[in-house]
mmCIF file of C-alpha atoms in Angstrom:
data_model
loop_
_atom_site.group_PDB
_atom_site.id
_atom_site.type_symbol
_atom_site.label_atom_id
_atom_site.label_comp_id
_atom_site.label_asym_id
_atom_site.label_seq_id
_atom_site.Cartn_x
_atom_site.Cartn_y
_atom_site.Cartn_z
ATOM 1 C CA UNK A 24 181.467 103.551 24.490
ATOM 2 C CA UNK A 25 181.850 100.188 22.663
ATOM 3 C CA UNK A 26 182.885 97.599 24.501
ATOM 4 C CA UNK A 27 183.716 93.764 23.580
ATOM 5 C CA UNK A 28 181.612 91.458 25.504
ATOM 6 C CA UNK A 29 178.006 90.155 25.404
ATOM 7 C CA UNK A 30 174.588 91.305 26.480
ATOM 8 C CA UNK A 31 171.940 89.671 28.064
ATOM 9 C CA UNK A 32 168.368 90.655 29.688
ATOM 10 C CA UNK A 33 166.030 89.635 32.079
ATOM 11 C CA UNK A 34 162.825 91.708 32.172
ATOM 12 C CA UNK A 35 164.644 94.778 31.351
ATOM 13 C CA UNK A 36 167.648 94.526 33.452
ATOM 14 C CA UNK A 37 171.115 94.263 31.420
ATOM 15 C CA UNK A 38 174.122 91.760 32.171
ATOM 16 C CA UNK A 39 177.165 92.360 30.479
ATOM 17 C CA UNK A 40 179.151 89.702 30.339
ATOM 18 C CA UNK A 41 182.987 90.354 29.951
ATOM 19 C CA UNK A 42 186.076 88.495 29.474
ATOM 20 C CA UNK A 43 188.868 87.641 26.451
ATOM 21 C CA UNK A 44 187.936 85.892 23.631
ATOM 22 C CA UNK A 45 186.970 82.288 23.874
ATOM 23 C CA UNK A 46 186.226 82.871 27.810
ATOM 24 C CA UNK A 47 182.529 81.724 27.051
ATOM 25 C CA UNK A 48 180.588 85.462 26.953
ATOM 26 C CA UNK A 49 178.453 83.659 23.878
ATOM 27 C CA UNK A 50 178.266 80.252 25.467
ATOM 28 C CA UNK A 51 176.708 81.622 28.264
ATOM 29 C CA UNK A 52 174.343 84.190 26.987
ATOM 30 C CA UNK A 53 172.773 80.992 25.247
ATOM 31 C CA UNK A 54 172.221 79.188 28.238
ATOM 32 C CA UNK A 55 170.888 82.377 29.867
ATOM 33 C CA UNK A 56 167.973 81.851 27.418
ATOM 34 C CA UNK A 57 166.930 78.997 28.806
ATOM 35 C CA UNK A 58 166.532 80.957 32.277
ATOM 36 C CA UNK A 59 163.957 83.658 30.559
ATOM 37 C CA UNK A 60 167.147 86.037 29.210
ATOM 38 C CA UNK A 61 167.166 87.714 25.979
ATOM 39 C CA UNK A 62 169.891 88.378 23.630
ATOM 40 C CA UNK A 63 171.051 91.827 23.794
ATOM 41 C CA UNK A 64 174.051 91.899 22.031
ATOM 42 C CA UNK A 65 176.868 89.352 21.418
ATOM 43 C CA UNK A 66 180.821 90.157 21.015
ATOM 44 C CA UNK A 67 180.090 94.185 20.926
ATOM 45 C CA UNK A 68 178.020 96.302 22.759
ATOM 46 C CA UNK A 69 177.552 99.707 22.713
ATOM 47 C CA UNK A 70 177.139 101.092 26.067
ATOM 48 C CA UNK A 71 175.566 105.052 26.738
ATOM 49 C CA UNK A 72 174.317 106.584 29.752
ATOM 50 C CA UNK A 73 173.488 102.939 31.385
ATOM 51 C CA UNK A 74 171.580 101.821 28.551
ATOM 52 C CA UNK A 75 173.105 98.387 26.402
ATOM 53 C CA UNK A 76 172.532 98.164 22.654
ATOM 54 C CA UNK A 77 173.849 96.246 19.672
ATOM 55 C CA UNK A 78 175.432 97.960 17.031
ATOM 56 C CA UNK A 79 173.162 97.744 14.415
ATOM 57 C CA UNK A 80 175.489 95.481 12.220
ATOM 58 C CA UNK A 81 175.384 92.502 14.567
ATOM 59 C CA UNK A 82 171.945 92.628 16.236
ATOM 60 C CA UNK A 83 170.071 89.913 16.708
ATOM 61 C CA UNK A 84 173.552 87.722 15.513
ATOM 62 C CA UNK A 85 174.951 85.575 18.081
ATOM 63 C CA UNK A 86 178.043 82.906 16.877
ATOM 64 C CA UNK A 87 177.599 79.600 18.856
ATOM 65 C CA UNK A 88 181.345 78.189 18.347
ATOM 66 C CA UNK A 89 181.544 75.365 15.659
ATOM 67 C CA UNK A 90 178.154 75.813 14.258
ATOM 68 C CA UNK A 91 178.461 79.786 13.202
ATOM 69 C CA UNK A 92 176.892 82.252 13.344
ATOM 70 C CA UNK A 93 172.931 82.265 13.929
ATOM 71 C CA UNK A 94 169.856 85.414 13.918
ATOM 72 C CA UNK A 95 167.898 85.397 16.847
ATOM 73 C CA UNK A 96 165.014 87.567 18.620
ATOM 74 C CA UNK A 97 167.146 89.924 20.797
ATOM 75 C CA UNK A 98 165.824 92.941 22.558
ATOM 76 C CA UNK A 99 167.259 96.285 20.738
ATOM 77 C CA UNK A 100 168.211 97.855 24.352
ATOM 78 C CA UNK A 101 168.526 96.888 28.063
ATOM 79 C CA UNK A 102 169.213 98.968 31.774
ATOM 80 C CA UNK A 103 172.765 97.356 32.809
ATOM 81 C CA UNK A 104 172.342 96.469 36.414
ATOM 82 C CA UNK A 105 175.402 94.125 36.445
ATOM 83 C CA UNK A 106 178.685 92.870 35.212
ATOM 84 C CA UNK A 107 180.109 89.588 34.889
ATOM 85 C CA UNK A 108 183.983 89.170 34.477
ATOM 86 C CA UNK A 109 184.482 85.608 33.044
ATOM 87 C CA UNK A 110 188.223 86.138 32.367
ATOM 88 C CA UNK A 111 189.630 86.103 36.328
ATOM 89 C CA UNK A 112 188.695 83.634 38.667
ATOM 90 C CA UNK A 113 188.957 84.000 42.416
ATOM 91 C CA UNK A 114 192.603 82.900 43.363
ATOM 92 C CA UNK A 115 192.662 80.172 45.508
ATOM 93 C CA UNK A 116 192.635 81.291 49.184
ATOM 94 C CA UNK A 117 190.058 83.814 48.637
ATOM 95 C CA UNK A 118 186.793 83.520 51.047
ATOM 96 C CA UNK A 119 184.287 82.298 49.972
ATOM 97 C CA UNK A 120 181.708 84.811 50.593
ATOM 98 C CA UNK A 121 184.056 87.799 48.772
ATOM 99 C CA UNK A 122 183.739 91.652 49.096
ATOM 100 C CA UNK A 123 181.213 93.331 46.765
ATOM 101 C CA UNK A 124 183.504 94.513 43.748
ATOM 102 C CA UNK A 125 181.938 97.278 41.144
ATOM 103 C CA UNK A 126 182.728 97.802 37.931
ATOM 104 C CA UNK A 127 185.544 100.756 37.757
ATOM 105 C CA UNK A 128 184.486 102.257 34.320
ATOM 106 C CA UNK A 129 180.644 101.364 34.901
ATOM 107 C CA UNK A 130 180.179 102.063 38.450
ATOM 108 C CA UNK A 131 177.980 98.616 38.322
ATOM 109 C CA UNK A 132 177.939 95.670 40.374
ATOM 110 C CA UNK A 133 180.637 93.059 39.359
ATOM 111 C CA UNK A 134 180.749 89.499 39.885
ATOM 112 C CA UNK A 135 183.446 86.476 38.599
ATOM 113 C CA UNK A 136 181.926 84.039 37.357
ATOM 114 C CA UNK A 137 183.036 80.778 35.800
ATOM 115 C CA UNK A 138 181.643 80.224 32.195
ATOM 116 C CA UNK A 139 182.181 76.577 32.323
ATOM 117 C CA UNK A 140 180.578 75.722 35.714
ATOM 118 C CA UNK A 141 177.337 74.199 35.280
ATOM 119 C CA UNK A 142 175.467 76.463 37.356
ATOM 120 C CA UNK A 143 176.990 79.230 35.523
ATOM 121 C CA UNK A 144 173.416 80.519 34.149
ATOM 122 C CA UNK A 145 171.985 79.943 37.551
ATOM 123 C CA UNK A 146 175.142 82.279 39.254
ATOM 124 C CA UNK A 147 174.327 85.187 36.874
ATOM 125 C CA UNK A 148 170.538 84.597 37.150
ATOM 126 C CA UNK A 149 170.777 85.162 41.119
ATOM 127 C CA UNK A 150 173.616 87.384 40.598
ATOM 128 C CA UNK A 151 171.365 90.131 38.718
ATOM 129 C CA UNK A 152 168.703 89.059 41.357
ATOM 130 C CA UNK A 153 171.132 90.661 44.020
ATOM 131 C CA UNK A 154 171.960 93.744 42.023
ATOM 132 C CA UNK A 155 168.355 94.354 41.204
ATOM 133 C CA UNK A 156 167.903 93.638 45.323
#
């Protein structure tokens, strides 16, 4: 299945990162690579029996918004071990330590996240930390 979103990696272990366009998916995969992450793939990725590729037309491409688009090193596959919706933040109200949520389609952890925060690398980075366990 092909879905549109970003991939990142961490020794192996896949983050998708999911949201509408302009939600920050690319942003944030960039600042994951300050935190040790690879690029996996950036606004597709094709996902099959757990396993996160890009299709081969846009691997190793990532578009950083008003500079274009730029080839990096990117690993050709990663495990997914977690998802992170950047398109719905927690309404307010909601607890602050909130119910574990899984992805419906990918039976994976799933986390909302904030692409803007400044700690938003740091979230997913302990984020895949608790998925992984």
């Amino acid at each position: 299945m092909q879905i549109h979103g970003s991939c990142a990696a961490k020794a192996g272990a896949g983050v998708l990162l999911v949201g509408p366009p302009g939600s920050g998916k690319s942003d944030l995969v960039l600042r994951l690579r300050t935190r040790g992450f690879d690029l996996v793939a950036d606004d597709r990725v094709e996902v099959a029996h757990g396993i996160a590729r890009p299709p081969p037309a846009l691997a190793g491409l990532l578009e950083v918004r008003g500079l274009g688009i730029f080839r990096l090193p990117y690993a050709a596959e990663a495990r997914l071990a977690l998802v992170v919706d950047l398109a719905a933040l927690l309404p307010p109200g909601t607890p602050r330590l909130p119910m574990p949520e899984r992805h419906a389609a990918l039976d994976l952890p799933l986390v909302r996240i904030d692409a803007a925060a400044a700690s938003a690398a740091e979230r997913v980075a302990l984020a895949l930390d608790g998925a992984l366990g």
